PDB file of C-alpha atoms in Angstrom:
ATOM      1  CA  MET O 278     -37.279  33.725   2.437  1.00  0.00           C
ATOM      2  CA  GLN O 279     -34.308  31.907   3.881  1.00  0.00           C
ATOM      3  CA  ASN O 280     -32.077  29.717   1.686  1.00  0.00           C
ATOM      4  CA  GLU O 281     -32.108  26.224   3.073  1.00  0.00           C
ATOM      5  CA  SER O 282     -29.221  24.014   2.207  1.00  0.00           C
ATOM      6  CA  PRO O 283     -30.071  20.505   0.996  1.00  0.00           C
ATOM      7  CA  PHE O 284     -27.135  19.306   3.097  1.00  0.00           C
ATOM      8  CA  HIS O 285     -27.459  18.547   6.775  1.00  0.00           C
ATOM      9  CA  GLU O 286     -24.812  19.344   9.283  1.00  0.00           C
ATOM     10  CA  TYR O 287     -23.693  16.214  11.123  1.00  0.00           C
ATOM     11  CA  GLN O 288     -21.827  15.897  14.351  1.00  0.00           C
ATOM     12  CA  PHE O 289     -19.279  13.064  14.347  1.00  0.00           C
ATOM     13  CA  ASP O 290     -18.370  11.181  17.483  1.00  0.00           C
ATOM     14  CA  ASP O 291     -14.548  11.217  17.578  1.00  0.00           C
ATOM     15  CA  SER O 292     -14.499   8.667  20.379  1.00  0.00           C
ATOM     16  CA  VAL O 293     -15.543   5.899  17.987  1.00  0.00           C
ATOM     17  CA  GLU O 294     -12.560   4.216  16.357  1.00  0.00           C
ATOM     18  CA  ILE O 295     -13.088   2.672  12.957  1.00  0.00           C
ATOM     19  CA  SER O 296     -10.592   0.251  11.562  1.00  0.00           C
ATOM     20  CA  ILE O 297     -10.607  -1.633   8.309  1.00  0.00           C
ATOM     21  CA  GLU O 298      -8.774  -4.916   8.358  1.00  0.00           C
ATOM     22  CA  LEU O 299      -7.788  -6.146   4.935  1.00  0.00           C
ATOM     23  CA  ALA O 300      -8.063  -9.866   4.453  1.00  0.00           C
ATOM     24  CA  ALA O 301      -4.784 -11.280   3.225  1.00  0.00           C
ATOM     25  CA  ARG O 302      -2.965 -14.578   2.870  1.00  0.00           C
ATOM     26  CA  VAL O 303       0.580 -15.776   3.262  1.00  0.00           C
ATOM     27  CA  ILE O 304       1.848 -17.810   0.331  1.00  0.00           C
ATOM     28  CA  LEU O 305       4.660 -20.267   1.021  1.00  0.00           C
ATOM     29  CA  PHE O 306       6.899 -21.378  -1.854  1.00  0.00           C
ATOM     30  CA  ASP O 307       8.616 -24.724  -2.323  1.00  0.00           C
ATOM     31  CA  ASP O 308      12.390 -25.031  -2.165  1.00  0.00           C
ATOM     32  CA  ASP O 309      14.948 -27.798  -2.389  1.00  0.00           C
ATOM     33  CA  TRP O 310      16.876 -27.197   0.829  1.00  0.00           C
ATOM     34  CA  HIS O 311      14.366 -27.432   3.715  1.00  0.00           C
ATOM     35  CA  THR O 312      13.145 -30.796   4.974  1.00  0.00           C
ATOM     36  CA  PHE O 313       9.457 -31.537   5.503  1.00  0.00           C
ATOM     37  CA  GLU O 314      10.101 -31.606   9.236  1.00  0.00           C
ATOM     38  CA  GLU O 315      11.674 -28.137   9.214  1.00  0.00           C
ATOM     39  CA  VAL O 316       8.790 -26.679   7.219  1.00  0.00           C
ATOM     40  CA  ILE O 317       6.143 -28.379   9.366  1.00  0.00           C
ATOM     41  CA  GLU O 318       7.775 -27.207  12.585  1.00  0.00           C
ATOM     42  CA  GLN O 319       8.069 -23.618  11.340  1.00  0.00           C
ATOM     43  CA  LEU O 320       4.460 -23.606  10.078  1.00  0.00           C
ATOM     44  CA  MET O 321       3.280 -24.759  13.496  1.00  0.00           C
ATOM     45  CA  LEU O 322       5.363 -22.064  15.197  1.00  0.00           C
ATOM     46  CA  ALA O 323       4.238 -19.303  12.829  1.00  0.00           C
ATOM     47  CA  THR O 324       0.531 -20.138  12.569  1.00  0.00           C
ATOM     48  CA  ARG O 325      -0.063 -22.037  15.824  1.00  0.00           C
ATOM     49  CA  CYS O 326      -1.747 -24.778  13.818  1.00  0.00           C
ATOM     50  CA  SER O 327      -1.803 -28.523  14.407  1.00  0.00           C
ATOM     51  CA  SER O 328       0.896 -30.784  13.036  1.00  0.00           C
ATOM     52  CA  ALA O 329      -1.699 -32.391  10.747  1.00  0.00           C
ATOM     53  CA  HIS O 330      -2.597 -29.020   9.228  1.00  0.00           C
ATOM     54  CA  ALA O 331       1.061 -27.998   8.867  1.00  0.00           C
ATOM     55  CA  GLU O 332       1.802 -31.331   7.196  1.00  0.00           C
ATOM     56  CA  ALA O 333      -1.065 -30.813   4.729  1.00  0.00           C
ATOM     57  CA  VAL O 334       0.229 -27.325   3.854  1.00  0.00           C
ATOM     58  CA  ALA O 335       3.790 -28.635   3.414  1.00  0.00           C
ATOM     59  CA  PHE O 336       2.513 -31.436   1.171  1.00  0.00           C
ATOM     60  CA  THR O 337       0.580 -28.951  -1.013  1.00  0.00           C
ATOM     61  CA  VAL O 338       3.580 -26.622  -1.254  1.00  0.00           C
ATOM     62  CA  HIS O 339       5.870 -29.485  -2.205  1.00  0.00           C
ATOM     63  CA  HIS O 340       3.586 -30.829  -4.934  1.00  0.00           C
ATOM     64  CA  GLN O 341       2.184 -27.566  -6.317  1.00  0.00           C
ATOM     65  CA  GLY O 342       5.207 -25.315  -5.830  1.00  0.00           C
ATOM     66  CA  ARG O 343       3.295 -22.987  -3.542  1.00  0.00           C
ATOM     67  CA  GLY O 344       0.436 -23.015  -1.073  1.00  0.00           C
ATOM     68  CA  ILE O 345      -1.549 -20.898   1.330  1.00  0.00           C
ATOM     69  CA  ALA O 346       0.187 -21.061   4.685  1.00  0.00           C
ATOM     70  CA  PHE O 347      -2.139 -18.652   6.498  1.00  0.00           C
ATOM     71  CA  GLU O 348      -5.159 -16.382   5.974  1.00  0.00           C
ATOM     72  CA  GLY O 349      -6.049 -13.441   8.203  1.00  0.00           C
ATOM     73  CA  ASP O 350      -5.708  -9.697   8.533  1.00  0.00           C
ATOM     74  CA  MET O 351      -2.612  -7.958   7.234  1.00  0.00           C
ATOM     75  CA  THR O 352      -0.997  -7.564  10.656  1.00  0.00           C
ATOM     76  CA  GLN O 353      -1.293 -11.293  11.352  1.00  0.00           C
ATOM     77  CA  CYS O 354       0.022 -12.142   7.882  1.00  0.00           C
ATOM     78  CA  VAL O 355       3.106  -9.975   8.325  1.00  0.00           C
ATOM     79  CA  ARG O 356       3.820 -11.699  11.645  1.00  0.00           C
ATOM     80  CA  VAL O 357       3.351 -15.198  10.180  1.00  0.00           C
ATOM     81  CA  SER O 358       5.470 -14.390   7.138  1.00  0.00           C
ATOM     82  CA  SER O 359       8.307 -13.039   9.282  1.00  0.00           C
ATOM     83  CA  VAL O 360       8.333 -16.176  11.454  1.00  0.00           C
ATOM     84  CA  LEU O 361       8.425 -18.420   8.383  1.00  0.00           C
ATOM     85  CA  GLU O 362      11.259 -16.366   6.921  1.00  0.00           C
ATOM     86  CA  GLN O 363      13.352 -16.771  10.108  1.00  0.00           C
ATOM     87  CA  ILE O 364      14.648 -20.038   8.625  1.00  0.00           C
ATOM     88  CA  ASP O 365      14.844 -18.600   5.088  1.00  0.00           C
ATOM     89  CA  LEU O 366      11.539 -19.970   3.801  1.00  0.00           C
ATOM     90  CA  ARG O 367      10.286 -17.878   0.892  1.00  0.00           C
ATOM     91  CA  THR O 368       6.889 -16.252   1.315  1.00  0.00           C
ATOM     92  CA  SER O 369       4.729 -13.517  -0.120  1.00  0.00           C
ATOM     93  CA  ILE O 370       1.585 -11.797   1.116  1.00  0.00           C
ATOM     94  CA  GLU O 371      -1.388 -11.415  -1.203  1.00  0.00           C
ATOM     95  CA  LEU O 372      -4.531  -9.359  -0.730  1.00  0.00           C
TER      96      LEU O 372
END
């Protein structure tokens, strides 16, 4: 009688690449030294959004002290955050 293992031997295809993209968001904080125009312009540059969307984000940040500037995968969020911080805007990235 041969002992049969309850486990099966699997062959994995190494040519298949699996990547897990974590959803994240860039939080922008209010400050007292940037104008609305500066923030709107930098939001448009960083996120490639419309001026209307950037204005809405800037308005939220101004009135609530913080707001979501961008949502996407971690790589995109790091890029957006670094562009916003080029003019010394304060950001954080949340998962």
